[in-house]
mmCIF file of C-alpha atoms in Angstrom:
data_model
loop_
_atom_site.group_PDB
_atom_site.id
_atom_site.type_symbol
_atom_site.label_atom_id
_atom_site.label_comp_id
_atom_site.label_asym_id
_atom_site.label_seq_id
_atom_site.Cartn_x
_atom_site.Cartn_y
_atom_site.Cartn_z
ATOM 1 C CA UNK A 275 -15.947 -22.947 -14.099
ATOM 2 C CA UNK A 276 -13.961 -19.988 -12.746
ATOM 3 C CA UNK A 277 -17.098 -17.892 -12.180
ATOM 4 C CA UNK A 278 -18.304 -20.395 -9.542
ATOM 5 C CA UNK A 279 -15.009 -20.342 -7.713
ATOM 6 C CA UNK A 280 -15.034 -19.157 -4.112
ATOM 7 C CA UNK A 281 -12.574 -16.593 -2.870
ATOM 8 C CA UNK A 282 -11.657 -14.402 0.060
ATOM 9 C CA UNK A 283 -11.538 -10.617 -0.201
ATOM 10 C CA UNK A 284 -9.432 -9.538 2.771
ATOM 11 C CA UNK A 285 -9.680 -5.806 3.439
ATOM 12 C CA UNK A 286 -6.974 -4.611 5.816
ATOM 13 C CA UNK A 287 -6.236 -1.119 7.102
ATOM 14 C CA UNK A 288 -6.490 1.155 10.085
ATOM 15 C CA UNK A 289 -9.658 1.678 12.093
ATOM 16 C CA UNK A 290 -11.721 4.206 10.151
ATOM 17 C CA UNK A 291 -9.950 3.624 6.828
ATOM 18 C CA UNK A 292 -13.184 2.447 5.176
ATOM 19 C CA UNK A 293 -13.024 -1.357 5.317
ATOM 20 C CA UNK A 294 -16.581 -1.884 6.583
ATOM 21 C CA UNK A 295 -18.033 0.854 4.374
ATOM 22 C CA UNK A 296 -16.450 -0.605 1.235
ATOM 23 C CA UNK A 297 -17.409 -4.160 2.233
ATOM 24 C CA UNK A 298 -21.024 -3.133 2.739
ATOM 25 C CA UNK A 299 -21.019 -1.376 -0.640
ATOM 26 C CA UNK A 300 -19.480 -4.245 -2.614
ATOM 27 C CA UNK A 301 -21.503 -7.090 -1.058
ATOM 28 C CA UNK A 302 -24.741 -6.357 -2.993
ATOM 29 C CA UNK A 303 -22.778 -5.968 -6.230
ATOM 30 C CA UNK A 304 -21.207 -9.399 -5.762
ATOM 31 C CA UNK A 305 -24.624 -10.855 -4.891
ATOM 32 C CA UNK A 306 -26.138 -9.297 -8.035
ATOM 33 C CA UNK A 307 -23.449 -11.182 -9.990
ATOM 34 C CA UNK A 308 -24.608 -14.479 -8.510
ATOM 35 C CA UNK A 309 -22.161 -14.767 -5.630
ATOM 36 C CA UNK A 310 -23.065 -16.000 -2.163
ATOM 37 C CA UNK A 311 -21.412 -13.468 0.143
ATOM 38 C CA UNK A 312 -20.614 -13.687 3.828
ATOM 39 C CA UNK A 313 -19.340 -10.515 5.490
ATOM 40 C CA UNK A 314 -16.882 -11.146 8.313
ATOM 41 C CA UNK A 315 -16.473 -7.758 9.985
ATOM 42 C CA UNK A 316 -13.645 -7.676 12.507
ATOM 43 C CA UNK A 317 -15.708 -5.986 15.224
ATOM 44 C CA UNK A 318 -18.590 -8.436 14.859
ATOM 45 C CA UNK A 319 -16.325 -11.488 14.715
ATOM 46 C CA UNK A 320 -14.499 -10.331 17.846
ATOM 47 C CA UNK A 321 -17.837 -10.103 19.680
ATOM 48 C CA UNK A 322 -18.959 -13.629 18.735
ATOM 49 C CA UNK A 323 -16.058 -15.824 17.651
ATOM 50 C CA UNK A 324 -13.224 -14.234 19.582
ATOM 51 C CA UNK A 325 -14.873 -12.961 22.752
ATOM 52 C CA UNK A 326 -12.440 -12.792 25.629
ATOM 53 C CA UNK A 327 -9.366 -12.164 23.517
ATOM 54 C CA UNK A 328 -7.289 -9.131 24.415
ATOM 55 C CA UNK A 329 -5.479 -6.773 22.091
ATOM 56 C CA UNK A 330 -2.069 -8.344 22.690
ATOM 57 C CA UNK A 331 -0.190 -9.429 19.561
ATOM 58 C CA UNK A 332 -0.776 -13.080 20.431
ATOM 59 C CA UNK A 333 -4.538 -12.622 20.814
ATOM 60 C CA UNK A 334 -4.793 -10.439 17.708
ATOM 61 C CA UNK A 335 -3.010 -13.174 15.752
ATOM 62 C CA UNK A 336 -5.428 -15.795 17.133
ATOM 63 C CA UNK A 337 -8.354 -13.612 16.089
ATOM 64 C CA UNK A 338 -7.030 -13.223 12.532
ATOM 65 C CA UNK A 339 -6.332 -16.955 12.232
ATOM 66 C CA UNK A 340 -9.912 -17.698 13.323
ATOM 67 C CA UNK A 341 -11.291 -15.269 10.761
ATOM 68 C CA UNK A 342 -9.068 -16.878 8.117
ATOM 69 C CA UNK A 343 -10.346 -20.345 8.958
ATOM 70 C CA UNK A 344 -13.993 -19.276 8.727
ATOM 71 C CA UNK A 345 -13.326 -17.321 5.524
ATOM 72 C CA UNK A 346 -11.751 -20.416 3.985
ATOM 73 C CA UNK A 347 -14.849 -22.490 4.840
ATOM 74 C CA UNK A 348 -17.000 -19.989 2.966
ATOM 75 C CA UNK A 349 -14.649 -19.905 -0.038
ATOM 76 C CA UNK A 350 -14.266 -23.707 -0.211
ATOM 77 C CA UNK A 351 -18.028 -23.957 -0.595
ATOM 78 C CA UNK A 352 -18.048 -21.532 -3.519
ATOM 79 C CA UNK A 353 -18.897 -18.403 -1.571
ATOM 80 C CA UNK A 354 -17.176 -15.084 -1.199
ATOM 81 C CA UNK A 355 -15.808 -14.343 2.244
ATOM 82 C CA UNK A 356 -15.664 -10.590 2.568
ATOM 83 C CA UNK A 357 -13.307 -9.881 5.488
ATOM 84 C CA UNK A 358 -13.108 -6.370 6.930
ATOM 85 C CA UNK A 359 -10.546 -6.568 9.728
ATOM 86 C CA UNK A 360 -7.668 -4.306 10.743
ATOM 87 C CA UNK A 361 -5.291 -7.312 10.667
ATOM 88 C CA UNK A 362 -2.346 -5.202 11.796
ATOM 89 C CA UNK A 363 0.478 -7.710 11.451
ATOM 90 C CA UNK A 364 1.902 -8.595 8.052
ATOM 91 C CA UNK A 365 3.256 -11.997 9.126
ATOM 92 C CA UNK A 366 -0.201 -13.320 10.029
ATOM 93 C CA UNK A 367 -1.825 -11.880 6.880
ATOM 94 C CA UNK A 368 0.925 -13.549 4.833
ATOM 95 C CA UNK A 369 0.322 -16.799 6.723
ATOM 96 C CA UNK A 370 -3.376 -16.624 5.781
ATOM 97 C CA UNK A 371 -2.426 -16.114 2.123
ATOM 98 C CA UNK A 372 -0.041 -19.100 2.230
ATOM 99 C CA UNK A 373 -2.496 -21.355 4.067
ATOM 100 C CA UNK A 374 -5.690 -20.735 2.105
ATOM 101 C CA UNK A 375 -6.499 -20.506 -1.595
ATOM 102 C CA UNK A 376 -7.818 -17.490 -3.465
ATOM 103 C CA UNK A 377 -7.059 -14.853 -0.829
ATOM 104 C CA UNK A 378 -7.130 -11.389 -2.361
ATOM 105 C CA UNK A 379 -5.512 -8.812 -0.101
ATOM 106 C CA UNK A 380 -6.983 -5.334 -0.383
ATOM 107 C CA UNK A 381 -5.160 -2.560 1.423
ATOM 108 C CA UNK A 382 -7.580 0.163 2.462
ATOM 109 C CA UNK A 383 -4.979 2.886 2.784
ATOM 110 C CA UNK A 384 -5.753 5.977 4.851
ATOM 111 C CA UNK A 385 -3.397 7.844 7.155
ATOM 112 C CA UNK A 386 -3.828 7.982 10.923
ATOM 113 C CA UNK A 387 -4.646 11.682 10.530
ATOM 114 C CA UNK A 388 -7.398 10.936 7.990
ATOM 115 C CA UNK A 389 -8.831 8.132 10.120
ATOM 116 C CA UNK A 390 -8.804 10.378 13.198
ATOM 117 C CA UNK A 391 -10.823 13.004 11.273
ATOM 118 C CA UNK A 392 -13.472 10.381 10.461
ATOM 119 C CA UNK A 393 -13.599 8.962 13.996
ATOM 120 C CA UNK A 394 -17.065 9.765 15.360
ATOM 121 C CA UNK A 395 -16.406 7.798 18.570
ATOM 122 C CA UNK A 396 -13.296 9.808 19.439
ATOM 123 C CA UNK A 397 -11.150 6.700 19.861
ATOM 124 C CA UNK A 398 -8.117 8.179 18.104
ATOM 125 C CA UNK A 399 -8.204 11.274 20.328
ATOM 126 C CA UNK A 400 -8.377 9.070 23.426
ATOM 127 C CA UNK A 401 -5.563 6.862 22.146
ATOM 128 C CA UNK A 402 -3.396 9.891 21.367
ATOM 129 C CA UNK A 403 -3.938 11.103 24.950
ATOM 130 C CA UNK A 404 -2.888 7.677 26.251
ATOM 131 C CA UNK A 405 -6.397 6.804 27.454
ATOM 132 C CA UNK A 406 -6.616 3.710 25.215
ATOM 133 C CA UNK A 407 -3.723 1.256 25.214
ATOM 134 C CA UNK A 408 -2.749 -0.946 22.257
ATOM 135 C CA UNK A 409 -4.564 1.190 19.681
ATOM 136 C CA UNK A 410 -3.438 0.241 16.189
ATOM 137 C CA UNK A 411 -1.703 3.082 14.381
ATOM 138 C CA UNK A 412 -1.181 5.108 17.554
ATOM 139 C CA UNK A 413 0.307 3.005 20.360
ATOM 140 C CA UNK A 414 0.425 -0.301 18.474
ATOM 141 C CA UNK A 415 1.917 -0.891 15.034
ATOM 142 C CA UNK A 416 0.126 -1.369 11.741
ATOM 143 C CA UNK A 417 2.246 -3.064 9.093
ATOM 144 C CA UNK A 418 0.947 -2.212 5.620
ATOM 145 C CA UNK A 419 0.970 -4.947 2.979
ATOM 146 C CA UNK A 420 4.031 -4.929 0.740
ATOM 147 C CA UNK A 421 2.245 -6.188 -2.388
ATOM 148 C CA UNK A 422 -1.542 -6.149 -2.019
ATOM 149 C CA UNK A 423 -3.577 -7.210 -5.024
ATOM 150 C CA UNK A 424 -5.512 -3.937 -4.756
ATOM 151 C CA UNK A 425 -4.645 -0.750 -2.879
ATOM 152 C CA UNK A 426 -7.431 1.717 -2.227
ATOM 153 C CA UNK A 427 -6.674 5.305 -1.215
ATOM 154 C CA UNK A 428 -9.839 6.294 0.577
ATOM 155 C CA UNK A 429 -8.768 9.870 1.310
ATOM 156 C CA UNK A 430 -8.689 10.639 -2.406
ATOM 157 C CA UNK A 431 -11.246 8.281 -3.961
ATOM 158 C CA UNK A 432 -14.947 7.782 -3.353
ATOM 159 C CA UNK A 433 -16.476 4.565 -2.071
ATOM 160 C CA UNK A 434 -17.867 3.933 -5.568
ATOM 161 C CA UNK A 435 -14.414 4.378 -7.096
ATOM 162 C CA UNK A 436 -12.886 1.987 -4.560
ATOM 163 C CA UNK A 437 -15.602 -0.598 -5.173
ATOM 164 C CA UNK A 438 -15.175 -0.179 -8.940
ATOM 165 C CA UNK A 439 -11.461 -0.881 -8.643
ATOM 166 C CA UNK A 440 -12.129 -4.110 -6.723
ATOM 167 C CA UNK A 441 -14.760 -5.212 -9.246
ATOM 168 C CA UNK A 442 -12.348 -4.500 -12.128
ATOM 169 C CA UNK A 443 -9.665 -6.570 -10.448
ATOM 170 C CA UNK A 444 -12.062 -9.485 -9.893
ATOM 171 C CA UNK A 445 -13.190 -9.309 -13.529
ATOM 172 C CA UNK A 446 -9.573 -9.297 -14.722
ATOM 173 C CA UNK A 447 -8.976 -12.492 -12.706
ATOM 174 C CA UNK A 448 -12.100 -14.163 -14.122
ATOM 175 C CA UNK A 449 -13.749 -14.283 -10.697
ATOM 176 C CA UNK A 450 -16.733 -12.176 -11.805
#
């Protein structure tokens, strides 16, 4: 039955775009619809599963591949893997989509300027001053998806609107 099918919701975008906020908002909705949800937040995964990795392209790719592998385990067992990770490089995101089934790429689109406004830790300001190296969107590239299943524009829509758009997409695919 399609409604018992596991899948991966992969939210990608700049730091501060809203990936974690949207993931936290949609998780209880998916659970209320009978889904078993596991949230794989990029910051948390890096602390536990990918400790010791740097922010080089090679290490970032390793981190994303590890998240993809864990997300696939969740999905293969009928759960929803809710991934909130910057995932800056298109080639590795595309590799994840080719390697695993039912990966739904969600582009959480917000400009560097918008993300910098939201940045309570001041990381963008430090990166723009050159105090933080390899900061995605400032001194390191972010490659937006070319054809995401859902694109959210968090500067112009509310969290509820973004979540509603994801839910509508999942319903249209028969996943909810």
